[in-house]
mmCIF file of C-alpha atoms in Angstrom:
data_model
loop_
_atom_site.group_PDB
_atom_site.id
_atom_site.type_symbol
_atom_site.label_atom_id
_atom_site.label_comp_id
_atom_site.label_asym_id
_atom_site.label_seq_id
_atom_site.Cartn_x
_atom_site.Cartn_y
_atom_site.Cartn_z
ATOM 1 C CA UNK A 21 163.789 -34.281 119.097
ATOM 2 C CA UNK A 22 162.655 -31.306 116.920
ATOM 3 C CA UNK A 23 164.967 -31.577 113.309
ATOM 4 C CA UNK A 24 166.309 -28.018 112.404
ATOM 5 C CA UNK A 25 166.821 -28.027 109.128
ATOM 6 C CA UNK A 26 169.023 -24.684 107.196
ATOM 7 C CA UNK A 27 169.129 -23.878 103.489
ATOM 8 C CA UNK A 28 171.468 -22.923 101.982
ATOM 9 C CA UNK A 29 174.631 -24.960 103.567
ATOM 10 C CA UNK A 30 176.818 -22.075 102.074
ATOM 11 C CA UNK A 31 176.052 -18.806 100.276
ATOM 12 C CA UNK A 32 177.850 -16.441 97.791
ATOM 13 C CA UNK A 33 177.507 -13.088 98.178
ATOM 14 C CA UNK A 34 178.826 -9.330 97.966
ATOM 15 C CA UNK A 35 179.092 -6.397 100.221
ATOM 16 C CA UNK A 36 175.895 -4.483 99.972
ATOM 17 C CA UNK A 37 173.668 -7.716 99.054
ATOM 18 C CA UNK A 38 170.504 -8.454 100.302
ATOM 19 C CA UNK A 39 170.391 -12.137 101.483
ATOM 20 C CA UNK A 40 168.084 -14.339 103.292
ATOM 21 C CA UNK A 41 168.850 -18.057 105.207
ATOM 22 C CA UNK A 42 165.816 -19.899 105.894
ATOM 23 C CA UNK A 43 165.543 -22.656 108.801
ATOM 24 C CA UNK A 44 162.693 -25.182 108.967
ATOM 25 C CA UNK A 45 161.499 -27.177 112.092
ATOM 26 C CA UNK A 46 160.300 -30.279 111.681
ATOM 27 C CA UNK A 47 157.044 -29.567 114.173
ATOM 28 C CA UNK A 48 155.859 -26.481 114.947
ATOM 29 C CA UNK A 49 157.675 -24.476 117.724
ATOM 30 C CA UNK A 50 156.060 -20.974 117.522
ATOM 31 C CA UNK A 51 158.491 -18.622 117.705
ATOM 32 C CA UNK A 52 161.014 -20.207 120.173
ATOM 33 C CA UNK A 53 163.276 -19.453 117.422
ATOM 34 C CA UNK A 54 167.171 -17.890 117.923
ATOM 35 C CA UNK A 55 169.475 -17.022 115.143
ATOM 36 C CA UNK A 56 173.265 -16.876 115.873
ATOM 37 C CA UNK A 57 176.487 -15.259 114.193
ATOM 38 C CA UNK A 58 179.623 -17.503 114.672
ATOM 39 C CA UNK A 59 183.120 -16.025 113.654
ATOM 40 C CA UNK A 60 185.873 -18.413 113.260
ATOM 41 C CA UNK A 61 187.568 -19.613 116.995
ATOM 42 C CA UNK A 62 184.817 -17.185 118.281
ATOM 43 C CA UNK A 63 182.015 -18.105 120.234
ATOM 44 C CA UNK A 64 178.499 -18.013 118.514
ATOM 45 C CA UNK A 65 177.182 -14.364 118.883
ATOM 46 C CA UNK A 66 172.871 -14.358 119.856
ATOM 47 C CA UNK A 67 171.692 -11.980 116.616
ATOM 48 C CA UNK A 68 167.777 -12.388 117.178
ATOM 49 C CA UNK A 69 165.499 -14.025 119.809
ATOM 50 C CA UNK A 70 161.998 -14.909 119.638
ATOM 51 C CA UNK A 71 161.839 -15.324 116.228
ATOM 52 C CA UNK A 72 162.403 -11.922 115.024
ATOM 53 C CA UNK A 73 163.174 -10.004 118.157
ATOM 54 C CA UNK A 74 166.605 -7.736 117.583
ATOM 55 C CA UNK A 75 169.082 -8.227 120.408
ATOM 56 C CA UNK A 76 170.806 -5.035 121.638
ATOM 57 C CA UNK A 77 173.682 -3.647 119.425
ATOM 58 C CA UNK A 78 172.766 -5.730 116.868
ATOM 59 C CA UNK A 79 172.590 -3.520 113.593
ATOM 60 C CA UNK A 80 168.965 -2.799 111.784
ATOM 61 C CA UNK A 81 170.188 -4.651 109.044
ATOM 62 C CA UNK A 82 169.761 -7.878 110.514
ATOM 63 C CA UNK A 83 165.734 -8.980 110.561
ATOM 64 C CA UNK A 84 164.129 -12.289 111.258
ATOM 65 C CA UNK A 85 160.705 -13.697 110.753
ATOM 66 C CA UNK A 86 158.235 -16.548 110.819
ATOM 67 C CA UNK A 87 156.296 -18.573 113.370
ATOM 68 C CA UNK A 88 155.652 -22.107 113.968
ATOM 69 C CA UNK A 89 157.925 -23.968 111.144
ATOM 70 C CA UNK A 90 159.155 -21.537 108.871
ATOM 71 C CA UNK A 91 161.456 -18.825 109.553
ATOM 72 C CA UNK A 92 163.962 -16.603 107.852
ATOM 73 C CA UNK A 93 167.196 -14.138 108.860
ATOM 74 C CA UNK A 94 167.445 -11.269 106.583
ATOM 75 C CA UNK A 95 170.820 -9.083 105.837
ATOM 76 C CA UNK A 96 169.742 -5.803 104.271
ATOM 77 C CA UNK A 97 172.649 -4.478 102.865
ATOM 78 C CA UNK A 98 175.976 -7.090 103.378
ATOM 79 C CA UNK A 99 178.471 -5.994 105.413
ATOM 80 C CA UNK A 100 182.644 -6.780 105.289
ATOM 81 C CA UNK A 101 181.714 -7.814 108.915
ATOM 82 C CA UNK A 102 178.749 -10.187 108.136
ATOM 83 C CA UNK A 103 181.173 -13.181 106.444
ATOM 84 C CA UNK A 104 180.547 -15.421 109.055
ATOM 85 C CA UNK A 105 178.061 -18.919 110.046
ATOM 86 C CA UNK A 106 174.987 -18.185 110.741
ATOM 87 C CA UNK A 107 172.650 -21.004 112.678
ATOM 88 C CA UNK A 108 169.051 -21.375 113.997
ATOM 89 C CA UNK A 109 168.426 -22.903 116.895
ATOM 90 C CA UNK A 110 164.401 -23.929 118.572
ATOM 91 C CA UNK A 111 164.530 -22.965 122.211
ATOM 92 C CA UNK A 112 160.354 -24.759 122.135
ATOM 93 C CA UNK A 113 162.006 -27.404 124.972
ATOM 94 C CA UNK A 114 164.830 -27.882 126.910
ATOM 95 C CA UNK A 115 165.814 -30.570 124.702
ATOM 96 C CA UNK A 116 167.380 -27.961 122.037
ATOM 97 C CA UNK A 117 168.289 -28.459 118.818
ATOM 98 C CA UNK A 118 170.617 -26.475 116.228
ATOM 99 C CA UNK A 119 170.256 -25.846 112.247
ATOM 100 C CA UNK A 120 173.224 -27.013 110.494
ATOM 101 C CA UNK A 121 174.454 -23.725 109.728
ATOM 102 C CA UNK A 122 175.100 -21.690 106.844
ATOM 103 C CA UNK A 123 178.544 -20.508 105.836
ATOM 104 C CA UNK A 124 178.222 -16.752 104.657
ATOM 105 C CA UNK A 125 181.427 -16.052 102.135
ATOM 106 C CA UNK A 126 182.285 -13.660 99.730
ATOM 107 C CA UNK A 127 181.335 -13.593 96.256
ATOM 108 C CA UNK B 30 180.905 -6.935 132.470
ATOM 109 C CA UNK B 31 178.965 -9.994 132.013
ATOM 110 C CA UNK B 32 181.245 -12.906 130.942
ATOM 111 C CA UNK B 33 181.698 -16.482 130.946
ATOM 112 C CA UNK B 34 185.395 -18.438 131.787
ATOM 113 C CA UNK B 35 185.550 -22.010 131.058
ATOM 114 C CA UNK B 36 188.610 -24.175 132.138
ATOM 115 C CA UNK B 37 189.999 -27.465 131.912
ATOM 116 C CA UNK B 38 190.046 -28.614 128.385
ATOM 117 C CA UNK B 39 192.655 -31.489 127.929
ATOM 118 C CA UNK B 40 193.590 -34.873 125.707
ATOM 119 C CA UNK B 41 192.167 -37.678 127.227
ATOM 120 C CA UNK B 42 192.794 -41.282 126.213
ATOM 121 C CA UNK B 43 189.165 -42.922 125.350
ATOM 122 C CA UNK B 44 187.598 -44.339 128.453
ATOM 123 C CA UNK B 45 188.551 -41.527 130.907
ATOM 124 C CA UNK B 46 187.259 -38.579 132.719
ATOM 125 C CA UNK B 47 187.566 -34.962 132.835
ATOM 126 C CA UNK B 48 186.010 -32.161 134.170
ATOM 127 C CA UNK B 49 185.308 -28.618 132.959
ATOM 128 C CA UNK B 50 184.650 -25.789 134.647
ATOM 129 C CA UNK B 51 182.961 -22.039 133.984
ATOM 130 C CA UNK B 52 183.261 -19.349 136.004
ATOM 131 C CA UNK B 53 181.000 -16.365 135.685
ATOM 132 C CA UNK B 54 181.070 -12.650 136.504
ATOM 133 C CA UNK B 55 179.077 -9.895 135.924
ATOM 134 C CA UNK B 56 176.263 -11.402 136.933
ATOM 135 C CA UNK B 57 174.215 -13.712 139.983
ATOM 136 C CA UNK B 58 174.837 -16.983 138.627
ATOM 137 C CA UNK B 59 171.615 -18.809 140.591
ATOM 138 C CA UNK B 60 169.645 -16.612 139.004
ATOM 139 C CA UNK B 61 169.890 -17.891 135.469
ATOM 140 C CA UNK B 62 169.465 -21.578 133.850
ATOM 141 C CA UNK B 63 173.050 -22.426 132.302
ATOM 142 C CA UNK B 64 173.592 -24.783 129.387
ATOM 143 C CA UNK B 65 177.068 -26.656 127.885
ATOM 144 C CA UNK B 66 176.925 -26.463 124.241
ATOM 145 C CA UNK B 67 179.889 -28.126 121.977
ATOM 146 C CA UNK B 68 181.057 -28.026 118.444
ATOM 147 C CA UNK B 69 183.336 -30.759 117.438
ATOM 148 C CA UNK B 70 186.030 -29.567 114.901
ATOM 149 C CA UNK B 71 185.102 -28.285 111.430
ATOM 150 C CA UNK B 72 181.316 -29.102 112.434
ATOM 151 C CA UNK B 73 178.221 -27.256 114.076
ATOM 152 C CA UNK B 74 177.015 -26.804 117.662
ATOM 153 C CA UNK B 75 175.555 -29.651 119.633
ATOM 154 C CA UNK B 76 173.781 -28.960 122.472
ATOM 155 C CA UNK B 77 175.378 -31.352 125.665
ATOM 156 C CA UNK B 78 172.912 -30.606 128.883
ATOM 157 C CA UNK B 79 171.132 -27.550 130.915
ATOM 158 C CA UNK B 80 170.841 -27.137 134.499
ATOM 159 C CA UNK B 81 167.881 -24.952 135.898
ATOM 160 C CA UNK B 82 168.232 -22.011 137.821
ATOM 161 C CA UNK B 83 167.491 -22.052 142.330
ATOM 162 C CA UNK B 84 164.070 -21.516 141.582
ATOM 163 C CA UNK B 85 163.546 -24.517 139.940
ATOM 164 C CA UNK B 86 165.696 -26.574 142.115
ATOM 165 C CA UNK B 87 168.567 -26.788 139.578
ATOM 166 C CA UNK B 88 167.112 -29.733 138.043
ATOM 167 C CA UNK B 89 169.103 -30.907 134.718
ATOM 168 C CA UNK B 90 168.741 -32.340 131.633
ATOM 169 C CA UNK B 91 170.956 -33.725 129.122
ATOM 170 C CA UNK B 92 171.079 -34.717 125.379
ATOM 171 C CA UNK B 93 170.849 -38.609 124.498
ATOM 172 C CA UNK B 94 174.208 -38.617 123.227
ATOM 173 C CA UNK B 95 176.025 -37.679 126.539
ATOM 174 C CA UNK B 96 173.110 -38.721 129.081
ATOM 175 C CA UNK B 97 174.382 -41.265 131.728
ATOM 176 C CA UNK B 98 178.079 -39.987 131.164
ATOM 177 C CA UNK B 99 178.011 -36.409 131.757
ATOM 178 C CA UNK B 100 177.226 -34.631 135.248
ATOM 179 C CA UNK B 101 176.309 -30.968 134.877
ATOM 180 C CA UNK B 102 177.008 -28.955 138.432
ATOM 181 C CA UNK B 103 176.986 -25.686 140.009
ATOM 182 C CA UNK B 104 178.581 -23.938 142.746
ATOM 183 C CA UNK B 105 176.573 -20.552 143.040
ATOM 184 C CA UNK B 106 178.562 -19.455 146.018
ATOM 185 C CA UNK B 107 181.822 -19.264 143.775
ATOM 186 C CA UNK B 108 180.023 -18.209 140.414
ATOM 187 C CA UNK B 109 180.714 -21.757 139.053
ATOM 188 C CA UNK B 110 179.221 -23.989 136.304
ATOM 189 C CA UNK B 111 180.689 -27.448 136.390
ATOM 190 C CA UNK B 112 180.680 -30.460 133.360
ATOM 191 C CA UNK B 113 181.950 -33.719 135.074
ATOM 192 C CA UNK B 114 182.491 -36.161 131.811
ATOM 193 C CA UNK B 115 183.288 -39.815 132.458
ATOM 194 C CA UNK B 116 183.721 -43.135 129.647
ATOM 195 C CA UNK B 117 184.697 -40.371 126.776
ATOM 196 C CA UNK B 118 184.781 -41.481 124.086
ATOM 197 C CA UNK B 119 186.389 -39.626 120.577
ATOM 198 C CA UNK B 120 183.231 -38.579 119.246
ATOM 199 C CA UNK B 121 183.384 -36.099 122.109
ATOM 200 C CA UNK B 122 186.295 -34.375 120.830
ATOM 201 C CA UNK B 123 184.984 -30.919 120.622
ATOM 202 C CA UNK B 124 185.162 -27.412 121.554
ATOM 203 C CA UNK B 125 182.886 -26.894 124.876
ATOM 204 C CA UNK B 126 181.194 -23.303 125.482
ATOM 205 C CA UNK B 127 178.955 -22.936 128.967
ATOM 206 C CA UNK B 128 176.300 -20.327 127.800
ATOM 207 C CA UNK B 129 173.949 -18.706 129.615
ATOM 208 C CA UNK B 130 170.103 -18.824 129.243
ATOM 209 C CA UNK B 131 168.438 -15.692 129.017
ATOM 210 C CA UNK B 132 165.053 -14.541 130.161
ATOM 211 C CA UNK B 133 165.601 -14.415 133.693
ATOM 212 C CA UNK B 134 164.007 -18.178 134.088
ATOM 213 C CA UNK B 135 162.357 -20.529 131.747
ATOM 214 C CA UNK B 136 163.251 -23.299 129.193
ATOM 215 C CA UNK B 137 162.419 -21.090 125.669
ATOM 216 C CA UNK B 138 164.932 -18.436 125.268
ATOM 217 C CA UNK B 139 167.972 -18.311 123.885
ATOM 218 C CA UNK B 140 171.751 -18.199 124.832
ATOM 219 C CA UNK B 141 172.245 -14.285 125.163
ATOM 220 C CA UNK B 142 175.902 -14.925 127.057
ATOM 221 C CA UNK B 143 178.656 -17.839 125.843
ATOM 222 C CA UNK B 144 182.071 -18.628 127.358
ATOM 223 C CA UNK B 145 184.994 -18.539 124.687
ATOM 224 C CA UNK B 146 185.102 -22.516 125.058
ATOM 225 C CA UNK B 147 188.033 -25.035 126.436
ATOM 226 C CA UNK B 148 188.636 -27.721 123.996
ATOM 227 C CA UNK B 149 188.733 -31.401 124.754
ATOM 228 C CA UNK B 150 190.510 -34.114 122.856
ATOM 229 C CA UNK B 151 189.623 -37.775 122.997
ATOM 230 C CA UNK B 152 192.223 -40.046 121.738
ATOM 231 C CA UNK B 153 194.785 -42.406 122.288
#
């Protein structure tokens, strides 16, 4: 199975902050790469597809990048809304596979 | 308005059976490949299995952990996604989501639709 692997497990920030969570694969899955917002009791929310493809009503701020094993979700400008889990997950096979996920919490 | 149901959630004492269900609207159900995800408590999502949409004979596959145990199924005539799961055991206490598979077809994309989730408990 392809090894998702997130940095950082948990991040400190403040509204208006510019943060970035990275996810590694541990082979190269081109951009078969989804990033999801989780609230908690709340079902994961898809953010970005295809690597850095914005899903509809999904603000600007969000961005994502990368190809093959390196990728990265960008938050502009924080948001009160953005506190949340954020995870990667390689859609490159059926057999999928999710990053760990990285807690989002206020500074 | 698109949306996924799931159903059926329960305690079970190690060693037994349950069976979830799903029930979608908003949209043709044999149209789309549909996946059970789960997230056991305080922890992140595990992917369980996947069945494949009419076109591709709704052939399934399942993660190692759950493979010879769980039975993914589908009633497209009632909208229906199905988990049958036998021998649990507690490390499948979890929160269980049915999501769907977007793209219109295909194993690469993402889950653009998810159920609220129907949790399970495995204990005695």
């Amino acid at each position: 199975d392809i090894q998702m692997t997130q940095s950082p497990s948990t991040l400190s920030a403040s509204v208006g902050d510019r943060v970035t969570i990275t996810c590694r694969a541990s082979q190269s899955i081109s951009s078969w790469l989804a990033w999801y917002q989780q609230k908690p009791g709340k079902a994961p929310k898809l953010l970005i597809s295809k690597a850095s493809s914005l899903e509809s009503g999904v603000p600007s701020r969000f961005s994502g990048s990368g190809s093959g094993t390196e990728f990265t979700l960008t938050i502009s400008s924080l948001q009160p809304d953005d506190f949340a889990t954020y995870y990667c997950q390689q859609c490159n096979s059926y057999s999928i596979t999710f990053g760990q996920g990285t807690r989002l919490e206020i500074k | 308005e698109v949306q996924l149901v799931e159903s059926g959630g329960n305690l079970v004492q190690p060693g037994g059976s349950l069976r979830l269900s799903c029930a979608a609207s908003g949209f043709t159900l044999s149209d789309h490949y549909m996946d059970w995800v789960r997230q056991a408590p305080g922890k992140g999502l595990e992917w369980v299995g996947r069945t494949r949409n009419k076109a591709n004979s709704y052939t399934t596959e399942y993660a190692a952990s759950v493979k010879g145990r769980f039975t993914i199924s589908r009633d497209d005539s009632k909208n229906s996604l199905f988990l049958q799961m036998n021998s649990l055991k507690t490390e499948d206490t979890a929160v269980y989501h049915c999501a769907r598979v977007g793209g219109g077809g295909g194993d690469s994309y993402a889950f653009d639709i998810w159920g609220q989730g129907t949790m399970v408990t495995v204990s005695s």
